[in-house]
Amino acid sequence: MAFDMASPSFSNMLKTLKKDLVIYDFLQPWAPSIAYTHNIPAVNFITTGAAMTCFALHAMKNPSEDFPFPELHLRDLYESSSTVHPYINDKERILQSFARSSKIVLIKTFRELEGKYIDLLSSLIEKKVVPVGALVEDPVHEDEKAKTIDWLDKKKGSSTVFVSFGSQYFLSKEEMEEIAHGLELSKVDFTWVVRFPVGEKIKLEEALPEGFLERVGERGIVVEDWAPQAKIPWHSSIGGFESYCGWSFVIESIKFGVPIIAIPMQLDQPLNARVVEEVGVGMEVKRDRDGKLERVEVATVIREVVMGIIGESIRRRARETSDSLRKKGEEEIEVVVDELDKLCATRSLFQWLHQFS
């Protein structure tokens, strides 16, 4: 990999900068080895969820055994090349990155969300796993407003769905049409950020069902390429986030109390959607037997999450979880800082003793 070619430069950089700590991910399993030659502790940082990480590790270490948490009904995911195989293909890198981490491993999650998976992960890697939280700041309120924010300001509280599939996944024409029809059938207000692959000259009107924008009128706004996504999901009018379930989006939504309408697409996203349902902060849009989206199902889940009777428990759970995390404040980060301080202190003691040897 290209990253591997950077190891000599990385060693020179550590020698020059004289840092106290290295934090790395599984793409650089060589980083801790180099750090240790400079007597610098190194800690692995996992940016996927604990459930997904456990699932991948379990498949690597115990391929013939069932995953210990059947309530996530993961059996079908074992057969999904888009979910498991990318991790299995990097098996050696992943295992090395855990083995070489100094005493602890950091992970981007909350104990309230994935407590049992954090404990299982700790057992699998035989190291303490320390959650760091969402690592996202509250949205900054600036004077200048985008058109989308002005539009949201006119909507009732928790009445609108925010739709976004991030910058790494592009909807097929069929998927876009089913989601568009689902939004139309739901009768729920929405703001939708649409992106197309770089270089493809596609007109928004041509990608959407004929007459869609005219039919939804003021009930919906579709924005191409850019929108103030640091602000939209947390606006008071947003009552649901229709998301592909990338892990960062999941935990940000949970932190800010926004219920999730889960439409996973690839990689860890299907399993993240199962965690969302298990915790009770969202609902997944189920696909048909061929794995295709259906507009009626999209509409049904949107209505339920935003205004339905069953969805009330989801909305309440999302608010309660958000309130709990806010009350904790910076507790996760304080624990992380304490753990890292211990590692750095051990290094300082070693260096002090070394000068007398």
Tab-separated table of C-alpha atoms in Angstrom:
chain	number	residue	atom	x	y	z
A	1	MET	CA	0.000	0.000	0.000
A	2	ALA	CA	1.044	3.599	-0.572
A	3	PHE	CA	0.939	4.222	3.182
A	4	ASP	CA	3.680	1.629	3.715
A	5	MET	CA	6.103	3.638	1.594
A	6	ALA	CA	5.853	6.482	4.106
A	7	SER	CA	7.459	4.538	6.963
A	8	PRO	CA	11.052	5.862	6.461
A	9	SER	CA	9.802	9.454	6.339
A	10	PHE	CA	7.668	8.803	9.402
A	11	SER	CA	10.702	7.606	11.344
A	12	ASN	CA	12.655	10.736	10.426
A	13	MET	CA	9.691	12.885	11.405
A	14	LEU	CA	9.479	11.301	14.865
A	15	LYS	CA	13.204	11.811	15.372
A	16	THR	CA	12.907	15.487	14.439
A	17	LEU	CA	9.667	16.384	16.223
A	18	LYS	CA	10.376	14.420	19.431
A	19	LYS	CA	6.702	13.762	20.184
A	20	ASP	CA	5.358	11.961	23.258
A	21	LEU	CA	2.684	9.793	21.625
A	22	VAL	CA	1.577	8.314	18.296
A	23	ILE	CA	-2.070	7.554	17.480
A	24	TYR	CA	-2.627	5.410	14.380
A	25	ASP	CA	-5.249	3.264	12.624
A	26	PHE	CA	-5.090	-0.172	10.990
A	27	LEU	CA	-3.811	1.243	7.693
A	28	GLN	CA	-0.456	1.940	9.365
A	29	PRO	CA	0.395	-1.188	11.417
A	30	TRP	CA	4.062	-0.266	10.937
A	31	ALA	CA	3.617	3.055	12.777
A	32	PRO	CA	3.784	1.642	16.333
A	33	SER	CA	6.870	-0.436	15.525
A	34	ILE	CA	8.672	2.680	14.338
A	35	ALA	CA	7.392	4.666	17.327
A	36	TYR	CA	8.784	2.072	19.724
A	37	THR	CA	12.269	2.385	18.202
A	38	HIS	CA	12.102	6.016	19.382
A	39	ASN	CA	10.711	4.968	22.797
A	40	ILE	CA	7.355	6.568	21.948
A	41	PRO	CA	4.103	4.800	22.957
A	42	ALA	CA	1.566	4.219	20.171
A	43	VAL	CA	-2.188	3.693	20.442
A	44	ASN	CA	-4.581	2.235	17.876
A	45	PHE	CA	-7.665	4.378	17.137
A	46	ILE	CA	-10.733	2.651	15.646
A	47	THR	CA	-13.098	4.877	13.657
A	48	THR	CA	-15.751	2.202	13.033
A	49	GLY	CA	-18.245	1.106	15.675
A	50	ALA	CA	-17.528	-1.499	18.325
A	51	ALA	CA	-20.212	-3.847	16.955
A	52	MET	CA	-18.704	-3.805	13.465
A	53	THR	CA	-15.184	-4.217	14.822
A	54	CYS	CA	-16.228	-7.178	16.998
A	55	PHE	CA	-18.069	-8.715	14.086
A	56	ALA	CA	-15.033	-8.497	11.803
A	57	LEU	CA	-12.629	-9.791	14.461
A	58	HIS	CA	-14.952	-12.657	15.360
A	59	ALA	CA	-15.144	-13.653	11.686
A	60	MET	CA	-11.334	-13.633	11.535
A	61	LYS	CA	-10.637	-15.496	14.773
A	62	ASN	CA	-13.664	-17.789	15.071
A	63	PRO	CA	-15.065	-18.241	11.538
A	64	SER	CA	-16.918	-21.459	12.399
A	65	GLU	CA	-18.704	-20.014	15.445
A	66	ASP	CA	-21.877	-17.928	15.563
A	67	PHE	CA	-21.553	-14.300	16.579
A	68	PRO	CA	-22.417	-14.142	20.317
A	69	PHE	CA	-25.182	-11.537	19.907
A	70	PRO	CA	-27.863	-13.164	17.704
A	71	GLU	CA	-30.344	-10.343	18.377
A	72	LEU	CA	-28.559	-8.397	15.649
A	73	HIS	CA	-29.442	-11.222	13.192
A	74	LEU	CA	-26.060	-10.993	11.538
A	75	ARG	CA	-26.013	-14.343	9.745
A	76	ASP	CA	-26.934	-12.779	6.401
A	77	LEU	CA	-24.110	-10.290	6.797
A	78	TYR	CA	-21.541	-13.085	6.925
A	79	GLU	CA	-22.451	-13.748	3.310
A	80	SER	CA	-22.250	-10.102	2.277
A	81	SER	CA	-19.031	-9.374	0.419
A	82	SER	CA	-19.561	-5.627	0.813
A	83	THR	CA	-19.732	-5.921	4.597
A	84	VAL	CA	-17.190	-8.539	5.652
A	85	HIS	CA	-14.661	-9.180	2.909
A	86	PRO	CA	-12.930	-5.760	2.968
A	87	TYR	CA	-12.059	-6.402	6.610
A	88	ILE	CA	-11.074	-10.049	6.090
A	89	ASN	CA	-8.819	-9.015	3.206
A	90	ASP	CA	-6.977	-6.702	5.620
A	91	LYS	CA	-6.856	-9.355	8.342
A	92	GLU	CA	-3.120	-9.187	9.018
A	93	ARG	CA	-3.063	-5.399	9.145
A	94	ILE	CA	-6.015	-5.307	11.524
A	95	LEU	CA	-4.613	-7.962	13.859
A	96	GLN	CA	-1.180	-6.324	13.870
A	97	SER	CA	-2.656	-2.909	14.612
A	98	PHE	CA	-4.342	-4.301	17.739
A	99	ALA	CA	-1.380	-6.391	18.884
A	100	ARG	CA	1.052	-3.482	18.648
A	101	SER	CA	-1.099	-0.927	20.480
A	102	SER	CA	0.307	0.218	23.841
A	103	LYS	CA	-1.940	-1.287	26.551
A	104	ILE	CA	-5.152	0.392	25.334
A	105	VAL	CA	-7.177	0.892	22.149
A	106	LEU	CA	-9.307	3.973	21.453
A	107	ILE	CA	-12.647	3.740	19.639
A	108	LYS	CA	-15.097	6.324	18.337
A	109	THR	CA	-18.284	5.396	20.185
A	110	PHE	CA	-20.231	5.774	23.442
A	111	ARG	CA	-20.507	3.149	26.173
A	112	GLU	CA	-24.244	3.957	26.404
A	113	LEU	CA	-24.585	2.953	22.764
A	114	GLU	CA	-22.273	-0.062	22.478
A	115	GLY	CA	-21.316	-1.103	26.005
A	116	LYS	CA	-21.567	-4.859	25.466
A	117	TYR	CA	-19.669	-4.657	22.179
A	118	ILE	CA	-16.904	-2.612	23.802
A	119	ASP	CA	-16.549	-5.334	26.446
A	120	LEU	CA	-16.520	-8.092	23.811
A	121	LEU	CA	-13.914	-6.222	21.788
A	122	SER	CA	-11.727	-5.878	24.873
A	123	SER	CA	-11.974	-9.642	25.369
A	124	LEU	CA	-11.122	-10.370	21.727
A	125	ILE	CA	-8.013	-8.182	21.630
A	126	GLU	CA	-7.021	-8.653	25.298
A	127	LYS	CA	-6.581	-4.921	25.814
A	128	LYS	CA	-8.582	-2.176	27.497
A	129	VAL	CA	-10.903	-0.444	25.003
A	130	VAL	CA	-11.535	3.233	25.740
A	131	PRO	CA	-14.471	5.015	24.008
A	132	VAL	CA	-13.770	8.612	22.968
A	133	GLY	CA	-17.353	9.689	22.217
A	134	ALA	CA	-18.505	11.400	19.028
A	135	LEU	CA	-15.590	13.840	18.661
A	136	VAL	CA	-17.916	16.484	17.257
A	137	GLU	CA	-18.527	19.993	18.525
A	138	ASP	CA	-21.912	21.653	18.810
A	139	PRO	CA	-22.839	23.504	15.587
A	140	VAL	CA	-21.594	27.086	15.386
A	141	HIS	CA	-24.295	29.687	14.860
A	142	GLU	CA	-23.092	32.203	12.305
A	143	ASP	CA	-24.803	35.382	11.158
A	144	GLU	CA	-24.797	34.450	7.487
A	145	LYS	CA	-27.533	31.970	6.620
A	146	ALA	CA	-27.810	29.640	3.670
A	147	LYS	CA	-31.028	29.346	1.703
A	148	THR	CA	-31.637	25.911	3.214
A	149	ILE	CA	-31.480	27.252	6.785
A	150	ASP	CA	-33.891	30.075	5.924
A	151	TRP	CA	-36.267	27.459	4.534
A	152	LEU	CA	-35.966	25.298	7.666
A	153	ASP	CA	-36.615	28.303	9.922
A	154	LYS	CA	-40.152	28.444	8.522
A	155	LYS	CA	-40.963	24.825	9.393
A	156	LYS	CA	-42.486	23.497	12.602
A	157	GLY	CA	-40.264	21.846	15.190
A	158	SER	CA	-39.274	18.229	14.453
A	159	SER	CA	-41.436	18.193	11.318
A	160	THR	CA	-38.828	17.789	8.589
A	161	VAL	CA	-36.615	14.959	7.333
A	162	PHE	CA	-33.014	15.610	6.355
A	163	VAL	CA	-31.815	13.286	3.576
A	164	SER	CA	-28.127	12.791	2.846
A	165	PHE	CA	-25.976	9.866	1.722
A	166	GLY	CA	-22.611	11.487	2.350
A	167	SER	CA	-19.867	12.169	-0.154
A	168	GLN	CA	-18.577	8.619	-0.741
A	169	TYR	CA	-21.710	6.876	-2.015
A	170	PHE	CA	-23.730	7.922	-5.054
A	171	LEU	CA	-27.285	6.715	-5.520
A	172	SER	CA	-28.185	4.841	-8.684
A	173	LYS	CA	-30.999	6.292	-10.764
A	174	GLU	CA	-33.332	3.549	-9.507
A	175	GLU	CA	-32.435	4.222	-5.860
A	176	MET	CA	-32.888	7.951	-6.319
A	177	GLU	CA	-36.306	7.474	-7.882
A	178	GLU	CA	-37.519	5.167	-5.098
A	179	ILE	CA	-36.307	7.569	-2.404
A	180	ALA	CA	-37.895	10.520	-4.214
A	181	HIS	CA	-41.240	8.731	-4.558
A	182	GLY	CA	-40.982	7.657	-0.919
A	183	LEU	CA	-40.509	11.248	0.196
A	184	GLU	CA	-43.429	12.333	-1.953
A	185	LEU	CA	-45.735	9.594	-0.644
A	186	SER	CA	-44.800	10.284	2.982
A	187	LYS	CA	-46.293	13.802	2.893
A	188	VAL	CA	-43.520	14.811	5.317
A	189	ASP	CA	-41.456	17.967	4.728
A	190	PHE	CA	-37.870	17.281	3.674
A	191	THR	CA	-34.544	18.767	2.683
A	192	TRP	CA	-32.417	16.528	0.471
A	193	VAL	CA	-28.745	16.960	-0.424
A	194	VAL	CA	-28.028	15.240	-3.748
A	195	ARG	CA	-24.553	14.521	-5.097
A	196	PHE	CA	-23.328	13.103	-8.396
A	197	PRO	CA	-19.899	11.603	-9.194
A	198	VAL	CA	-17.252	14.132	-10.202
A	199	GLY	CA	-17.151	14.534	-13.951
A	200	GLU	CA	-20.671	13.276	-14.607
A	201	LYS	CA	-22.816	16.010	-16.111
A	202	ILE	CA	-26.252	15.118	-14.804
A	203	LYS	CA	-29.054	17.627	-14.457
A	204	LEU	CA	-30.937	17.376	-11.177
A	205	GLU	CA	-34.307	17.469	-12.933
A	206	GLU	CA	-33.295	14.508	-15.114
A	207	ALA	CA	-32.134	12.401	-12.160
A	208	LEU	CA	-35.403	12.865	-10.269
A	209	PRO	CA	-38.810	11.484	-11.307
A	210	GLU	CA	-40.543	13.639	-13.887
A	211	GLY	CA	-42.510	16.442	-12.248
A	212	PHE	CA	-41.224	15.582	-8.747
A	213	LEU	CA	-40.042	19.076	-7.811
A	214	GLU	CA	-43.279	20.647	-9.004
A	215	ARG	CA	-45.452	18.147	-7.113
A	216	VAL	CA	-43.703	18.508	-3.761
A	217	GLY	CA	-43.535	22.289	-4.069
A	218	GLU	CA	-42.740	24.071	-0.798
A	219	ARG	CA	-42.909	20.792	1.117
A	220	GLY	CA	-39.411	19.889	0.046
A	221	ILE	CA	-36.135	21.433	-1.022
A	222	VAL	CA	-33.467	19.568	-3.013
A	223	VAL	CA	-29.936	20.953	-2.882
A	224	GLU	CA	-27.248	19.799	-5.291
A	225	ASP	CA	-23.665	19.159	-4.099
A	226	TRP	CA	-23.408	21.576	-1.173
A	227	ALA	CA	-25.430	22.468	1.897
A	228	PRO	CA	-24.484	23.607	5.426
A	229	GLN	CA	-24.444	20.032	6.726
A	230	ALA	CA	-22.836	21.066	9.987
A	231	LYS	CA	-26.077	22.904	10.781
A	232	ILE	CA	-28.964	21.178	8.989
A	233	PRO	CA	-29.231	17.901	10.969
A	234	TRP	CA	-29.290	19.755	14.269
A	235	HIS	CA	-31.814	22.434	13.258
A	236	SER	CA	-34.892	22.473	15.524
A	237	SER	CA	-37.212	21.666	12.607
A	238	ILE	CA	-35.436	18.369	11.806
A	239	GLY	CA	-37.404	15.381	13.081
A	240	GLY	CA	-35.474	12.618	11.351
A	241	PHE	CA	-32.244	11.948	9.486
A	242	GLU	CA	-32.555	9.665	6.450
A	243	SER	CA	-29.022	8.348	6.375
A	244	TYR	CA	-26.834	5.675	4.802
A	245	CYS	CA	-25.589	4.938	8.351
A	246	GLY	CA	-21.957	5.879	8.045
A	247	TRP	CA	-20.655	5.548	11.597
A	248	SER	CA	-19.788	9.217	12.128
A	249	PHE	CA	-23.271	10.276	11.024
A	250	VAL	CA	-24.846	7.693	13.338
A	251	ILE	CA	-23.134	8.839	16.511
A	252	GLU	CA	-23.520	12.524	15.635
A	253	SER	CA	-27.263	11.980	15.159
A	254	ILE	CA	-27.452	10.187	18.496
A	255	LYS	CA	-25.487	12.906	20.259
A	256	PHE	CA	-27.874	15.586	19.012
A	257	GLY	CA	-31.050	13.544	19.544
A	258	VAL	CA	-32.114	13.160	15.904
A	259	PRO	CA	-33.982	9.889	15.117
A	260	ILE	CA	-32.439	7.909	12.262
A	261	ILE	CA	-34.193	6.590	9.156
A	262	ALA	CA	-31.612	4.001	8.169
A	263	ILE	CA	-30.935	3.157	4.517
A	264	PRO	CA	-27.562	1.360	4.645
A	265	MET	CA	-25.689	0.873	1.388
A	266	GLN	CA	-22.321	-0.861	1.868
A	267	LEU	CA	-19.392	-1.819	4.128
A	268	ASP	CA	-20.203	-1.409	7.840
A	269	GLN	CA	-23.464	0.444	7.200
A	270	PRO	CA	-25.889	-2.544	7.350
A	271	LEU	CA	-24.556	-3.518	10.753
A	272	ASN	CA	-24.616	0.085	11.977
A	273	ALA	CA	-28.295	0.168	11.030
A	274	ARG	CA	-28.934	-2.927	13.161
A	275	VAL	CA	-27.256	-1.225	16.128
A	276	VAL	CA	-29.444	1.851	15.590
A	277	GLU	CA	-32.564	-0.318	15.774
A	278	GLU	CA	-31.287	-2.327	18.731
A	279	VAL	CA	-30.599	0.818	20.760
A	280	GLY	CA	-34.011	2.165	19.771
A	281	VAL	CA	-33.002	5.478	18.185
A	282	GLY	CA	-34.037	4.704	14.627
A	283	MET	CA	-35.745	2.404	12.152
A	284	GLU	CA	-34.319	0.682	9.083
A	285	VAL	CA	-35.950	0.816	5.662
A	286	LYS	CA	-36.170	-2.868	4.747
A	287	ARG	CA	-35.398	-3.903	1.177
A	288	ASP	CA	-37.174	-6.471	-0.974
A	289	ARG	CA	-35.844	-10.002	-1.606
A	290	ASP	CA	-33.582	-8.694	-4.353
A	291	GLY	CA	-32.071	-6.046	-2.080
A	292	LYS	CA	-33.888	-3.185	-3.773
A	293	LEU	CA	-35.524	-0.174	-2.155
A	294	GLU	CA	-39.293	0.193	-2.375
A	295	ARG	CA	-40.959	3.600	-2.291
A	296	VAL	CA	-43.864	2.507	-0.096
A	297	GLU	CA	-41.475	1.139	2.548
A	298	VAL	CA	-39.433	4.358	2.415
A	299	ALA	CA	-42.584	6.430	2.922
A	300	THR	CA	-43.873	4.198	5.725
A	301	VAL	CA	-40.665	4.410	7.762
A	302	ILE	CA	-40.384	8.187	7.275
A	303	ARG	CA	-43.938	8.747	8.521
A	304	GLU	CA	-43.488	6.389	11.458
A	305	VAL	CA	-40.227	7.900	12.669
A	306	VAL	CA	-41.336	11.529	12.330
A	307	MET	CA	-44.969	11.362	13.423
A	308	GLY	CA	-46.127	7.772	14.030
A	309	ILE	CA	-47.357	6.214	17.265
A	310	ILE	CA	-44.710	3.471	17.218
A	311	GLY	CA	-42.146	6.095	16.296
A	312	GLU	CA	-42.884	8.003	19.502
A	313	SER	CA	-40.709	5.561	21.446
A	314	ILE	CA	-37.901	6.144	18.925
A	315	ARG	CA	-38.196	9.912	19.252
A	316	ARG	CA	-38.285	9.671	23.043
A	317	ARG	CA	-35.298	7.318	23.152
A	318	ALA	CA	-33.312	9.623	20.847
A	319	ARG	CA	-34.019	12.594	23.132
A	320	GLU	CA	-33.207	10.656	26.307
A	321	THR	CA	-29.932	9.318	24.931
A	322	SER	CA	-28.904	12.775	23.760
A	323	ASP	CA	-29.758	14.295	27.157
A	324	SER	CA	-27.747	11.592	28.929
A	325	LEU	CA	-24.700	12.200	26.744
A	326	ARG	CA	-24.909	15.962	27.208
A	327	LYS	CA	-25.061	15.577	30.995
A	328	LYS	CA	-21.876	13.531	30.846
A	329	GLY	CA	-20.192	16.437	29.107
A	330	GLU	CA	-16.540	15.750	28.414
A	331	GLU	CA	-16.375	12.650	30.623
A	332	GLU	CA	-15.224	10.333	27.815
A	333	ILE	CA	-12.455	12.669	26.714
A	334	GLU	CA	-11.309	13.157	30.309
A	335	VAL	CA	-10.915	9.377	30.651
A	336	VAL	CA	-9.033	9.247	27.340
A	337	VAL	CA	-6.696	12.051	28.419
A	338	ASP	CA	-6.056	10.280	31.729
A	339	GLU	CA	-5.193	6.996	29.973
A	340	LEU	CA	-2.878	8.706	27.490
A	341	ASP	CA	-1.216	10.690	30.282
A	342	LYS	CA	-0.398	7.394	32.013
A	343	LEU	CA	1.297	6.083	28.868
A	344	CYS	CA	3.304	9.260	28.422
A	345	ALA	CA	4.270	9.282	32.108
A	346	THR	CA	5.540	5.717	31.798
A	347	ARG	CA	7.660	6.789	28.846
A	348	SER	CA	9.075	9.751	30.783
A	349	LEU	CA	9.960	7.466	33.694
A	350	PHE	CA	11.660	5.021	31.311
A	351	GLN	CA	13.715	7.833	29.769
A	352	TRP	CA	14.710	9.119	33.214
A	353	LEU	CA	15.838	5.659	34.328
A	354	HIS	CA	17.613	5.064	31.014
A	355	GLN	CA	19.986	7.978	31.590
A	356	PHE	CA	21.385	6.192	34.671
A	357	SER	CA	21.883	2.856	32.935
